[in-house]
Structure formats: structure tokens, C-alpha cells
Amino acid sequence: MKYLARAGRNLWLASAFGIAVAAAAVPASAATDKAEVVIPAPPPGKGQIVFYRTGTIMGAAMGCAVNENGQKISSLGAGRYFILVTEPGRHEYMVKSEAKDFLALEVEPDETQYAMCKIKMGMMAGRPDLQPSTREAFVKAGTDRPVDDADMGPGPGAMRAAERVAAQAAAAPAAPTN
Amino acid sequence: MPKLTPVTLQIDGALGSRISKTFDRFPIHLYEAIVIDGRTLVPAGASGWGEVVHAKKAGGSGAAGELVLAARVLTVDGRELHLRSLRLGGSGENHNQAATTLAAVAGLAGAVGGWLMKGSEVDVPSGTIAGAKVAEDFAVAESAVTPQAPPAVLVDTKVQSEGTKQ
């Protein structure tokens, strides 16, 4: 009897995990009926990276803090993005919550790249995974909510709301990216 | 030769998120001659190298393998022609992605206890065609310039690289 109770509980846990995992594999929001987010071109001679996170259920309550050289640039909540304007060259970014992950990118002048943070299942808590991405994946994910200024860190480069709105307004039609 | 001139390269070694390491160099060569105004400025075959900017093996929780590559240099007339904007499967035109960034699709669907699952790896086979751009203006000695005899044959590089995971 005790065995059956335990088996039933395990079945319930398996079902719960199965739902969570399936949800994690497919972005929760589709971009089909939304206006595409305008990503302005970087300032001349600079490069930029769009960091984003899909709006999945997995780890939705966890932040994904993006850091460079030990300085926090911004936290990414589920379904949020921010634009980091930076100098060309190799940059290494770290995301951390209960665990860490690293991603190095080659930033080149006048170009835009994309990086996506996902929260993956861990043994005790969700684990952030920062991975290279593309403009197409960003659009497909339907991520359209910018990070609030209050979630920005002291690290330089992440566009605040006023800068972003001004740049997006000036970038009509959308700047070519990716 | 003005900066941002598109070039078509071939990668001369197998690369992958499982086998490559960050900062590894890999050999490349110029796949198609650089031709401007009917004059061949750099013949096909010039050799050079690229660099693995970032490599990470696939891991638990279905974490996909990651690979970020950059084209660095071709040797032309004994001098370094600096490159940028590598992109697999392109001719170097009509794109502005800085470096080739690849992440395999995580194989999580239906997994129970997903942290035991391993994501897919990224593989770039030897011989993969890639596009890039000239990073800065580059003076070519007049003696090295040759008029192009037959019209250039355009190779559809996209078809050749469709097998690459992205």
C-alpha cells in the first residue's frame, strides 16, 4: 500500500515535471499578432547586443542577472529584453542566480547580436543558461517588454528607457539587424 | 580594397561545441577570388585563420552546445588582411551579424527529470562555406592585380551549408 502511495506520488511529480518541461521547450508567447520590436542600429563605431528572455513558465519567478567584469548590467525577468551598446571586441558575459553561466561574443562595429537567457531545471533550483541567439529567434519568442530602469545595474552600456525610446523613434523603419 | 568588401571563405577543419575550445584557431582559405570592377584583387586560395570565440559543450538540463566563431585574417602578399562579420552559409553580402553564433536546439521535449538530459551539440564540418567582410581598407599592389578572364561563376553557398545546425 505504501508502495502504491509512493508510486502515485512519483507519477504526479512526473506529470508535473512533464508539463513544466514541455512548456519550457516552446516559448509561451507567439509574435504573430504583435508589432515587431524595433531594434535601432548602434551608434556609429559601436556594436550592440540584445539580451532577452522568453516568457516561459520555467523559472519565471527567477531573475537572470547579466554581468560583465563582475559588474551587473541588468536583470532579465521572464519575457523581457534590454539593449547593450558596447565597444567592438570580445566580451564575456555571465548570468547568475543560484548558479552561473558564461557566454563570450565578438562585438563588431555597427552590428547587432542577440543573446538569450533561459532558466533550466536544476537539482535544487533553476539554472540560468545564456546562449547565442539570432534576430529571428528573438522575433519568434515574442519578447517585447523592455527591462525597467530599476532593474539596471551600475555597469555601463544598457540603454535606459528614455534612450531606448528616443533611439527606437529615430530608427524608423527598423534598422537592419542580424 | 574598401572595408566591408564581402568575401567567401572555406573552413578547413572540423569545428564543434564538443571538440573545439575557446581561443582555438582554425584554418580558412579564400574560396572565391575577390573581384572588383573586373579585376582580381586577391585570387582564390589565400590562406588564413579564424578563432573560436566561445565553445561550450552540451550539458545537463538539455543545455544545448554553443559555438561562436570569428574570421580573423587572410594572408595576402605576405600581409594580413583583417576580416570580420563571419557568417556560415553566406557570401558575406546582405547580412550584418557580427560573428557566427550557433546554439543547438535543446532536446528536452517530453523529458521527465530533465536535468539528466543532454542537449544537442553544434557541428561545423570541414569544408563549410562561410561569408565574411574585409575589416579595413586594404591596399593591393598593382602588380598583384590581374584582369579577370572569364565571367565570375556564382556558387550558391546557401545550399551547401543548410545541414549546419543553427
Short mmCIF file of C-alpha atoms in Angstrom, two decimals, chain A residues 34-40 48-55 64 66 73-84 112-117 135 137-139 141-149 151-152 158-161 163-169:
data_model
loop_
_atom_site.label_atom_id
_atom_site.label_comp_id
_atom_site.label_asym_id
_atom_site.label_seq_id
_atom_site.Cartn_x
_atom_site.Cartn_y
_atom_site.Cartn_z
CA LYS A 34 2.29 41.62 -32.23
CA ALA A 35 4.15 44.54 -33.68
CA GLU A 36 7.80 43.62 -34.11
CA VAL A 37 10.10 45.29 -31.60
CA VAL A 38 12.23 47.95 -33.27
CA ILE A 39 15.89 47.47 -32.53
CA PRO A 40 17.72 50.67 -33.50
CA GLN A 48 25.32 46.18 -29.52
CA ILE A 49 23.80 43.05 -28.07
CA VAL A 50 20.13 42.45 -27.43
CA PHE A 51 19.79 40.29 -24.33
CA TYR A 52 16.38 38.71 -23.98
CA ARG A 53 14.48 36.05 -22.15
CA THR A 54 11.43 34.15 -23.30
CA GLY A 55 8.24 34.26 -21.32
CA CYS A 64 18.61 36.26 -14.80
CA VAL A 66 23.65 39.67 -16.73
CA ILE A 73 24.45 45.22 -16.30
CA SER A 74 20.81 44.30 -15.85
CA SER A 75 18.41 41.68 -14.60
CA LEU A 76 16.25 39.92 -17.14
CA GLY A 77 12.82 38.90 -15.98
CA ALA A 78 10.71 36.44 -17.97
CA GLY A 79 9.65 37.95 -21.30
CA ARG A 80 11.97 40.97 -21.02
CA TYR A 81 14.82 42.35 -23.12
CA PHE A 82 17.43 45.09 -23.00
CA ILE A 83 19.90 46.54 -25.49
CA LEU A 84 23.54 46.81 -24.51
CA THR A 112 23.73 43.85 -33.61
CA GLN A 113 23.85 40.46 -31.96
CA TYR A 114 21.40 38.56 -29.79
CA ALA A 115 21.79 36.51 -26.64
CA MET A 116 19.05 34.61 -24.86
CA CYS A 117 18.81 33.65 -21.20
CA ARG A 135 17.16 38.16 -34.67
CA ALA A 137 14.67 33.69 -32.65
CA PHE A 138 14.14 36.98 -30.81
CA VAL A 139 11.17 37.84 -33.01
CA ALA A 141 9.99 34.40 -28.98
CA GLY A 142 7.72 37.45 -28.98
CA THR A 143 9.73 39.13 -26.23
CA ASP A 144 8.55 42.74 -26.32
CA ARG A 145 8.79 44.12 -22.80
CA PRO A 146 11.92 46.12 -22.04
CA VAL A 147 13.63 45.79 -18.68
CA ASP A 148 12.66 48.52 -16.25
CA ASP A 149 15.31 51.09 -15.39
CA ASP A 151 16.45 46.55 -12.77
CA MET A 152 19.51 48.02 -14.48
CA ALA A 158 22.48 49.13 -21.16
CA MET A 159 20.06 51.60 -22.70
CA ARG A 160 17.70 53.19 -20.23
CA ALA A 161 14.06 53.74 -21.16
CA GLU A 163 17.49 56.48 -24.52
CA ARG A 164 15.78 53.42 -25.94
CA VAL A 165 12.55 55.22 -26.78
CA ALA A 166 14.49 58.03 -28.50
CA ALA A 167 16.63 55.58 -30.46
CA GLN A 168 13.63 53.47 -31.48
CA ALA A 169 11.74 56.54 -32.61
#
